[in-house]
Amino acid sequence: MLSIGEIAHSAGVSRRMLRHWEDEGLLTPAVTDPVTGYRRHQDSQLGRVRAITELRALGFGLAEIGQLLDPQIGQSTLESLLIHQVDALQREITEASTRLVHVQHRLDIIQNKSMEIIMNLSLTALPSLNFWGLSTAVLDETEIGHAVSELYRRLPQSDEEIVLLYDGTRDDQITVSAGTMTQSESEAVSRIVVPEVPEGVTVTFDVPPESIADAWILIETELEKRHLTSFGVYRQVNSATGHVTLQAPVRERH
């Protein structure tokens, strides 16, 4: 006779999982002590536990496993369960293949942009900015993309370059700003001034990165190699010709 701990160890599953299978009727202890509640299983039940484990690994649900392990199962039921699982696995493969294409595409872009950043990164003073635009606040970096889209939508239509600022100097929010160099007649637009920065990083992309967030990560990685780190107000200038320039103040990494 095996204790629940021994059978769990032998089969590589947790005691909690074994108890769950018992509750679902997939496994019945050979003996349960009426006083202590300790369970004892026969050696032969280890094979059933391993069969359940293997079927779970194949993606079968507990209800389906109960049917598959039923010695009275008929051919039609068996075929139906297996066909259903084949369909489910094929869907998973298709979905996983689609995700793989997207992940590989992003990896290729990151690797290519990494080389571009190494070649184009320069450390220099950043000029002051004086432009007219709109601002909004977000609570997390993941909300920046939506905020930028909303600011673009609200800005007066223009063929000029667009200046974007990401100010994360406050702990409780990130201020996102977008605007142009030309003063607008719109009352919603206000003047935004950013002072000159004596030490900063600049990278210009001929082809805009698909993910600006990834580009900033790559820039920070390259700065780290130079014992520097970015901070303060981050800048992004989208030119009318399609170029994108990313800039940020830098300081020594401590």
C-alpha atoms as a printed R data frame, in Angstrom:
    type eleno elety resid chain resno       x      y       z
1   ATOM     1    CA   MET     A     1   0.000  0.000   0.000
2   ATOM     2    CA   LEU     A     2   1.212  3.485  -0.853
3   ATOM     3    CA   SER     A     3   0.496  6.706   1.025
4   ATOM     4    CA   ILE     A     4  -0.725  9.733  -0.900
5   ATOM     5    CA   GLY     A     5   2.739 11.257  -0.479
6   ATOM     6    CA   GLU     A     6   4.466  8.188  -1.898
7   ATOM     7    CA   ILE     A     7   2.178  7.930  -4.896
8   ATOM     8    CA   ALA     A     8   2.504 11.674  -5.523
9   ATOM     9    CA   HIS     A     9   6.292 11.423  -5.452
10  ATOM    10    CA   SER     A    10   6.356  8.372  -7.720
11  ATOM    11    CA   ALA     A    11   4.004  9.911 -10.288
12  ATOM    12    CA   GLY     A    12   5.485 13.424 -10.131
13  ATOM    13    CA   VAL     A    13   2.253 15.168  -9.158
14  ATOM    14    CA   SER     A    14   1.238 17.118  -6.084
15  ATOM    15    CA   ARG     A    15  -0.821 15.746  -3.208
16  ATOM    16    CA   ARG     A    16  -3.274 18.557  -3.801
17  ATOM    17    CA   MET     A    17  -3.751 17.413  -7.388
18  ATOM    18    CA   LEU     A    18  -4.296 13.820  -6.278
19  ATOM    19    CA   ARG     A    19  -6.959 14.952  -3.818
20  ATOM    20    CA   HIS     A    20  -8.601 16.989  -6.582
21  ATOM    21    CA   TRP     A    21  -8.699 13.923  -8.822
22  ATOM    22    CA   GLU     A    22 -10.233 11.971  -5.972
23  ATOM    23    CA   ASP     A    23 -12.913 14.663  -5.565
24  ATOM    24    CA   GLU     A    24 -13.622 14.404  -9.309
25  ATOM    25    CA   GLY     A    25 -14.012 10.632  -9.033
26  ATOM    26    CA   LEU     A    26 -10.982  9.766 -11.142
27  ATOM    27    CA   LEU     A    27  -9.092  8.118  -8.312
28  ATOM    28    CA   THR     A    28 -10.402  6.202  -5.324
29  ATOM    29    CA   PRO     A    29  -8.118  5.304  -2.387
30  ATOM    30    CA   ALA     A    30  -7.998  1.621  -1.593
31  ATOM    31    CA   VAL     A    31  -8.247  2.467   2.109
32  ATOM    32    CA   THR     A    32  -9.081  5.642   4.023
33  ATOM    33    CA   ASP     A    33  -8.435  5.684   7.764
34  ATOM    34    CA   PRO     A    34 -11.744  6.737   9.402
35  ATOM    35    CA   VAL     A    35  -9.922  8.478  12.256
36  ATOM    36    CA   THR     A    36  -6.984 10.255  10.595
37  ATOM    37    CA   GLY     A    37  -8.361 10.482   7.079
38  ATOM    38    CA   TYR     A    38  -5.051  9.173   5.745
39  ATOM    39    CA   ARG     A    39  -5.383  7.615   2.297
40  ATOM    40    CA   ARG     A    40  -3.686  4.451   1.113
41  ATOM    41    CA   HIS     A    41  -3.468  3.310  -2.489
42  ATOM    42    CA   GLN     A    42  -2.570 -0.044  -3.965
43  ATOM    43    CA   ASP     A    43   0.606 -0.277  -6.011
44  ATOM    44    CA   SER     A    44  -1.462 -0.955  -9.126
45  ATOM    45    CA   GLN     A    45  -3.174  2.450  -8.816
46  ATOM    46    CA   LEU     A    46   0.103  4.153  -9.655
47  ATOM    47    CA   GLY     A    47  -0.480  3.151 -13.274
48  ATOM    48    CA   ARG     A    48  -3.863  4.901 -13.253
49  ATOM    49    CA   VAL     A    49  -2.311  8.051 -11.792
50  ATOM    50    CA   ARG     A    50   0.320  8.056 -14.540
51  ATOM    51    CA   ALA     A    51  -2.374  7.513 -17.182
52  ATOM    52    CA   ILE     A    52  -4.312 10.522 -15.859
53  ATOM    53    CA   THR     A    53  -1.121 12.581 -15.902
54  ATOM    54    CA   GLU     A    54  -0.368 11.617 -19.507
55  ATOM    55    CA   LEU     A    55  -3.913 12.383 -20.655
56  ATOM    56    CA   ARG     A    56  -3.811 15.767 -18.913
57  ATOM    57    CA   ALA     A    57  -0.548 16.489 -20.744
58  ATOM    58    CA   LEU     A    58  -2.352 15.746 -24.013
59  ATOM    59    CA   GLY     A    59  -4.922 18.397 -23.165
60  ATOM    60    CA   PHE     A    60  -7.874 16.230 -22.129
61  ATOM    61    CA   GLY     A    61 -10.205 17.594 -19.460
62  ATOM    62    CA   LEU     A    62 -10.977 15.634 -16.314
63  ATOM    63    CA   ALA     A    63 -14.468 14.705 -17.499
64  ATOM    64    CA   GLU     A    64 -13.037 13.351 -20.742
65  ATOM    65    CA   ILE     A    65 -10.339 11.459 -18.876
66  ATOM    66    CA   GLY     A    66 -12.996  9.822 -16.742
67  ATOM    67    CA   GLN     A    67 -14.656  8.553 -19.921
68  ATOM    68    CA   LEU     A    68 -11.380  7.417 -21.487
69  ATOM    69    CA   LEU     A    69 -10.432  5.403 -18.404
70  ATOM    70    CA   ASP     A    70 -13.862  3.806 -18.152
71  ATOM    71    CA   PRO     A    71 -13.373  0.096 -18.999
72  ATOM    72    CA   GLN     A    72 -16.902  0.076 -20.501
73  ATOM    73    CA   ILE     A    73 -16.168  2.837 -22.997
74  ATOM    74    CA   GLY     A    74 -17.489  2.119 -26.479
75  ATOM    75    CA   GLN     A    75 -15.772  2.678 -29.801
76  ATOM    76    CA   SER     A    76 -18.034  5.537 -30.857
77  ATOM    77    CA   THR     A    77 -17.441  7.426 -27.598
78  ATOM    78    CA   LEU     A    78 -13.701  6.837 -27.833
79  ATOM    79    CA   GLU     A    79 -13.603  8.077 -31.426
80  ATOM    80    CA   SER     A    80 -15.688 11.135 -30.577
81  ATOM    81    CA   LEU     A    81 -13.384 12.097 -27.699
82  ATOM    82    CA   LEU     A    82 -10.260 11.636 -29.812
83  ATOM    83    CA   ILE     A    83 -11.684 13.556 -32.789
84  ATOM    84    CA   HIS     A    84 -12.671 16.408 -30.486
85  ATOM    85    CA   GLN     A    85  -9.154 16.517 -29.068
86  ATOM    86    CA   VAL     A    86  -7.566 16.391 -32.526
87  ATOM    87    CA   ASP     A    87  -9.651 19.419 -33.524
88  ATOM    88    CA   ALA     A    88  -8.685 21.267 -30.339
89  ATOM    89    CA   LEU     A    89  -4.976 20.542 -30.819
90  ATOM    90    CA   GLN     A    90  -5.107 21.636 -34.449
91  ATOM    91    CA   ARG     A    91  -6.645 24.952 -33.365
92  ATOM    92    CA   GLU     A    92  -3.908 25.363 -30.779
93  ATOM    93    CA   ILE     A    93  -1.247 24.660 -33.405
94  ATOM    94    CA   THR     A    94  -2.755 27.229 -35.767
95  ATOM    95    CA   GLU     A    95  -2.978 29.852 -33.017
96  ATOM    96    CA   ALA     A    96   0.541 29.064 -31.803
97  ATOM    97    CA   SER     A    97   1.880 29.311 -35.373
98  ATOM    98    CA   THR     A    98   0.288 32.741 -35.760
99  ATOM    99    CA   ARG     A    99   1.777 33.890 -32.454
100 ATOM   100    CA   LEU     A   100   5.169 32.494 -33.507
101 ATOM   101    CA   VAL     A   101   5.113 34.561 -36.702
102 ATOM   102    CA   HIS     A   102   4.372 37.735 -34.721
103 ATOM   103    CA   VAL     A   103   7.043 36.980 -32.107
104 ATOM   104    CA   GLN     A   104   9.658 36.170 -34.764
105 ATOM   105    CA   HIS     A   105   8.763 39.339 -36.657
106 ATOM   106    CA   ARG     A   106   9.218 41.423 -33.516
107 ATOM   107    CA   LEU     A   107  12.524 39.685 -32.746
108 ATOM   108    CA   ASP     A   108  13.823 40.370 -36.271
109 ATOM   109    CA   ILE     A   109  12.885 44.041 -35.969
110 ATOM   110    CA   ILE     A   110  14.547 44.360 -32.564
111 ATOM   111    CA   GLN     A   111  17.768 42.781 -33.825
112 ATOM   112    CA   ASN     A   112  17.822 45.016 -36.913
113 ATOM   113    CA   LYS     A   113  17.008 48.168 -34.945
114 ATOM   114    CA   SER     A   114  19.666 47.275 -32.390
115 ATOM   115    CA   MET     A   115  22.333 47.508 -35.083
116 ATOM   116    CA   GLU     A   116  20.809 50.748 -36.392
117 ATOM   117    CA   ILE     A   117  20.899 52.279 -32.910
118 ATOM   118    CA   ILE     A   118  24.537 51.301 -32.410
119 ATOM   119    CA   MET     A   119  25.430 52.981 -35.720
120 ATOM   120    CA   ASN     A   120  23.307 56.118 -35.287
121 ATOM   121    CA   LEU     A   121  23.402 56.838 -31.550
122 ATOM   122    CA   SER     A   122  25.075 60.112 -30.652
123 ATOM   123    CA   LEU     A   123  25.707 61.812 -27.326
124 ATOM   124    CA   THR     A   124  25.258 65.560 -27.519
125 ATOM   125    CA   ALA     A   125  23.414 68.506 -26.005
126 ATOM   126    CA   LEU     A   126  19.681 68.611 -26.717
127 ATOM   127    CA   PRO     A   127  18.246 71.939 -27.899
128 ATOM   128    CA   SER     A   128  15.374 73.656 -26.162
129 ATOM   129    CA   LEU     A   129  11.901 73.051 -27.553
130 ATOM   130    CA   ASN     A   130   9.180 75.632 -27.879
131 ATOM   131    CA   PHE     A   131   6.008 74.319 -29.448
132 ATOM   132    CA   TRP     A   132   2.224 74.387 -29.269
133 ATOM   133    CA   GLY     A   133   0.342 71.298 -28.270
134 ATOM   134    CA   LEU     A   134  -1.873 69.254 -25.995
135 ATOM   135    CA   SER     A   135  -1.085 67.189 -22.899
136 ATOM   136    CA   THR     A   136  -2.674 64.339 -21.001
137 ATOM   137    CA   ALA     A   137  -1.700 62.134 -18.094
138 ATOM   138    CA   VAL     A   138  -1.527 58.333 -17.928
139 ATOM   139    CA   LEU     A   139  -0.762 56.027 -15.035
140 ATOM   140    CA   ASP     A   140   1.391 53.453 -16.788
141 ATOM   141    CA   GLU     A   141   3.702 53.095 -19.807
142 ATOM   142    CA   THR     A   142   1.248 50.657 -21.418
143 ATOM   143    CA   GLU     A   143  -1.284 53.501 -21.741
144 ATOM   144    CA   ILE     A   144   1.039 55.810 -23.695
145 ATOM   145    CA   GLY     A   145   0.146 54.453 -27.143
146 ATOM   146    CA   HIS     A   146  -3.553 55.113 -26.656
147 ATOM   147    CA   ALA     A   147  -2.827 58.564 -25.224
148 ATOM   148    CA   VAL     A   148  -0.705 59.491 -28.262
149 ATOM   149    CA   SER     A   149  -3.463 58.365 -30.633
150 ATOM   150    CA   GLU     A   150  -5.992 60.515 -28.770
151 ATOM   151    CA   LEU     A   151  -3.712 63.561 -28.826
152 ATOM   152    CA   TYR     A   152  -3.113 63.121 -32.555
153 ATOM   153    CA   ARG     A   153  -6.862 62.992 -33.090
154 ATOM   154    CA   ARG     A   154  -7.425 66.221 -31.142
155 ATOM   155    CA   LEU     A   155  -4.549 68.169 -32.688
156 ATOM   156    CA   PRO     A   156  -5.328 70.542 -35.586
157 ATOM   157    CA   GLN     A   157  -4.460 68.898 -38.902
158 ATOM   158    CA   SER     A   158  -0.950 69.814 -40.036
159 ATOM   159    CA   ASP     A   159   1.786 68.636 -42.409
160 ATOM   160    CA   GLU     A   160   4.476 69.795 -39.978
161 ATOM   161    CA   GLU     A   161   6.645 67.597 -37.840
162 ATOM   162    CA   ILE     A   162   5.027 66.372 -34.649
163 ATOM   163    CA   VAL     A   163   6.796 66.694 -31.307
164 ATOM   164    CA   LEU     A   164   5.957 64.174 -28.579
165 ATOM   165    CA   LEU     A   165   7.078 64.361 -24.956
166 ATOM   166    CA   TYR     A   166   6.948 61.652 -22.292
167 ATOM   167    CA   ASP     A   167   7.496 63.107 -18.830
168 ATOM   168    CA   GLY     A   168   7.747 60.408 -16.166
169 ATOM   169    CA   THR     A   169   9.463 62.484 -13.512
170 ATOM   170    CA   ARG     A   170   6.436 62.148 -11.201
171 ATOM   171    CA   ASP     A   171   5.883 58.835  -9.441
172 ATOM   172    CA   ASP     A   172   2.113 58.853  -9.801
173 ATOM   173    CA   GLN     A   173   1.708 59.615 -13.510
174 ATOM   174    CA   ILE     A   174   3.312 60.094 -16.927
175 ATOM   175    CA   THR     A   175   2.518 63.299 -18.786
176 ATOM   176    CA   VAL     A   176   2.242 62.804 -22.542
177 ATOM   177    CA   SER     A   177   2.338 65.874 -24.823
178 ATOM   178    CA   ALA     A   178   2.016 66.278 -28.592
179 ATOM   179    CA   GLY     A   179   2.188 69.375 -30.773
180 ATOM   180    CA   THR     A   180   3.734 71.351 -33.614
181 ATOM   181    CA   MET     A   181   6.029 74.375 -33.910
182 ATOM   182    CA   THR     A   182   3.297 76.590 -35.350
183 ATOM   183    CA   GLN     A   183   0.883 78.338 -33.023
184 ATOM   184    CA   SER     A   184  -2.673 77.187 -33.554
185 ATOM   185    CA   GLU     A   185  -5.843 79.232 -33.277
186 ATOM   186    CA   SER     A   186  -7.411 76.433 -31.269
187 ATOM   187    CA   GLU     A   187  -8.016 77.437 -27.650
188 ATOM   188    CA   ALA     A   188  -7.317 73.878 -26.532
189 ATOM   189    CA   VAL     A   189  -3.690 74.113 -27.667
190 ATOM   190    CA   SER     A   190  -1.183 75.700 -25.292
191 ATOM   191    CA   ARG     A   191   2.489 76.610 -25.395
192 ATOM   192    CA   ILE     A   192   4.902 73.932 -24.176
193 ATOM   193    CA   VAL     A   193   8.521 74.781 -23.379
194 ATOM   194    CA   VAL     A   194  11.296 72.261 -22.752
195 ATOM   195    CA   PRO     A   195  14.685 73.670 -21.673
196 ATOM   196    CA   GLU     A   196  17.988 72.784 -23.302
197 ATOM   197    CA   VAL     A   197  19.742 69.704 -21.934
198 ATOM   198    CA   PRO     A   198  23.576 69.805 -21.732
199 ATOM   199    CA   GLU     A   199  23.999 66.024 -22.086
200 ATOM   200    CA   GLY     A   200  21.635 63.820 -24.018
201 ATOM   201    CA   VAL     A   201  21.266 60.909 -26.402
202 ATOM   202    CA   THR     A   202  19.897 61.190 -29.930
203 ATOM   203    CA   VAL     A   203  18.953 58.433 -32.369
204 ATOM   204    CA   THR     A   204  17.309 59.095 -35.749
205 ATOM   205    CA   PHE     A   205  15.552 56.349 -37.682
206 ATOM   206    CA   ASP     A   206  15.049 56.637 -41.427
207 ATOM   207    CA   VAL     A   207  12.305 54.033 -41.122
208 ATOM   208    CA   PRO     A   208  10.167 54.516 -37.976
209 ATOM   209    CA   PRO     A   209  10.314 51.638 -35.468
210 ATOM   210    CA   GLU     A   210   7.112 49.626 -35.290
211 ATOM   211    CA   SER     A   211   7.416 49.763 -31.506
212 ATOM   212    CA   ILE     A   212   8.737 52.982 -29.989
213 ATOM   213    CA   ALA     A   213   8.797 51.232 -26.606
214 ATOM   214    CA   ASP     A   214  11.171 48.564 -27.975
215 ATOM   215    CA   ALA     A   215  13.367 51.300 -29.458
216 ATOM   216    CA   TRP     A   216  13.700 52.994 -26.064
217 ATOM   217    CA   ILE     A   217  14.653 49.645 -24.492
218 ATOM   218    CA   LEU     A   218  17.375 49.153 -27.109
219 ATOM   219    CA   ILE     A   219  18.660 52.689 -26.580
220 ATOM   220    CA   GLU     A   220  18.807 52.127 -22.823
221 ATOM   221    CA   THR     A   221  20.703 48.865 -23.373
222 ATOM   222    CA   GLU     A   222  23.295 50.647 -25.507
223 ATOM   223    CA   LEU     A   223  23.600 53.449 -22.939
224 ATOM   224    CA   GLU     A   224  24.192 50.875 -20.216
225 ATOM   225    CA   LYS     A   225  27.232 49.603 -22.126
226 ATOM   226    CA   ARG     A   226  28.573 53.139 -21.883
227 ATOM   227    CA   HIS     A   227  27.773 53.346 -18.141
228 ATOM   228    CA   LEU     A   228  24.995 55.867 -18.801
229 ATOM   229    CA   THR     A   229  21.264 55.957 -18.190
230 ATOM   230    CA   SER     A   230  18.450 58.102 -19.572
231 ATOM   231    CA   PHE     A   231  16.098 60.097 -17.345
232 ATOM   232    CA   GLY     A   232  13.692 63.033 -17.219
233 ATOM   233    CA   VAL     A   233  11.615 64.139 -20.183
234 ATOM   234    CA   TYR     A   234  11.853 61.874 -23.231
235 ATOM   235    CA   ARG     A   235  11.405 63.402 -26.683
236 ATOM   236    CA   GLN     A   236  10.161 62.034 -29.980
237 ATOM   237    CA   VAL     A   237  10.105 64.080 -33.175
238 ATOM   238    CA   ASN     A   238   8.196 62.678 -36.149
239 ATOM   239    CA   SER     A   239   9.346 64.590 -39.231
240 ATOM   240    CA   ALA     A   240   7.129 65.355 -42.186
241 ATOM   241    CA   THR     A   241   9.419 63.170 -44.326
242 ATOM   242    CA   GLY     A   242   8.868 60.106 -42.156
243 ATOM   243    CA   HIS     A   243  12.026 60.168 -40.053
244 ATOM   244    CA   VAL     A   244  11.717 59.623 -36.307
245 ATOM   245    CA   THR     A   245  14.175 61.066 -33.796
246 ATOM   246    CA   LEU     A   246  14.280 59.903 -30.188
247 ATOM   247    CA   GLN     A   247  16.070 61.972 -27.570
248 ATOM   248    CA   ALA     A   248  16.541 61.944 -23.800
249 ATOM   249    CA   PRO     A   249  18.811 63.482 -21.173
250 ATOM   250    CA   VAL     A   250  21.532 61.131 -19.896
251 ATOM   251    CA   ARG     A   251  23.697 60.869 -16.817
252 ATOM   252    CA   GLU     A   252  26.244 58.457 -15.412
253 ATOM   253    CA   ARG     A   253  24.855 55.154 -14.167
254 ATOM   254    CA   HIS     A   254  25.479 54.614 -10.446
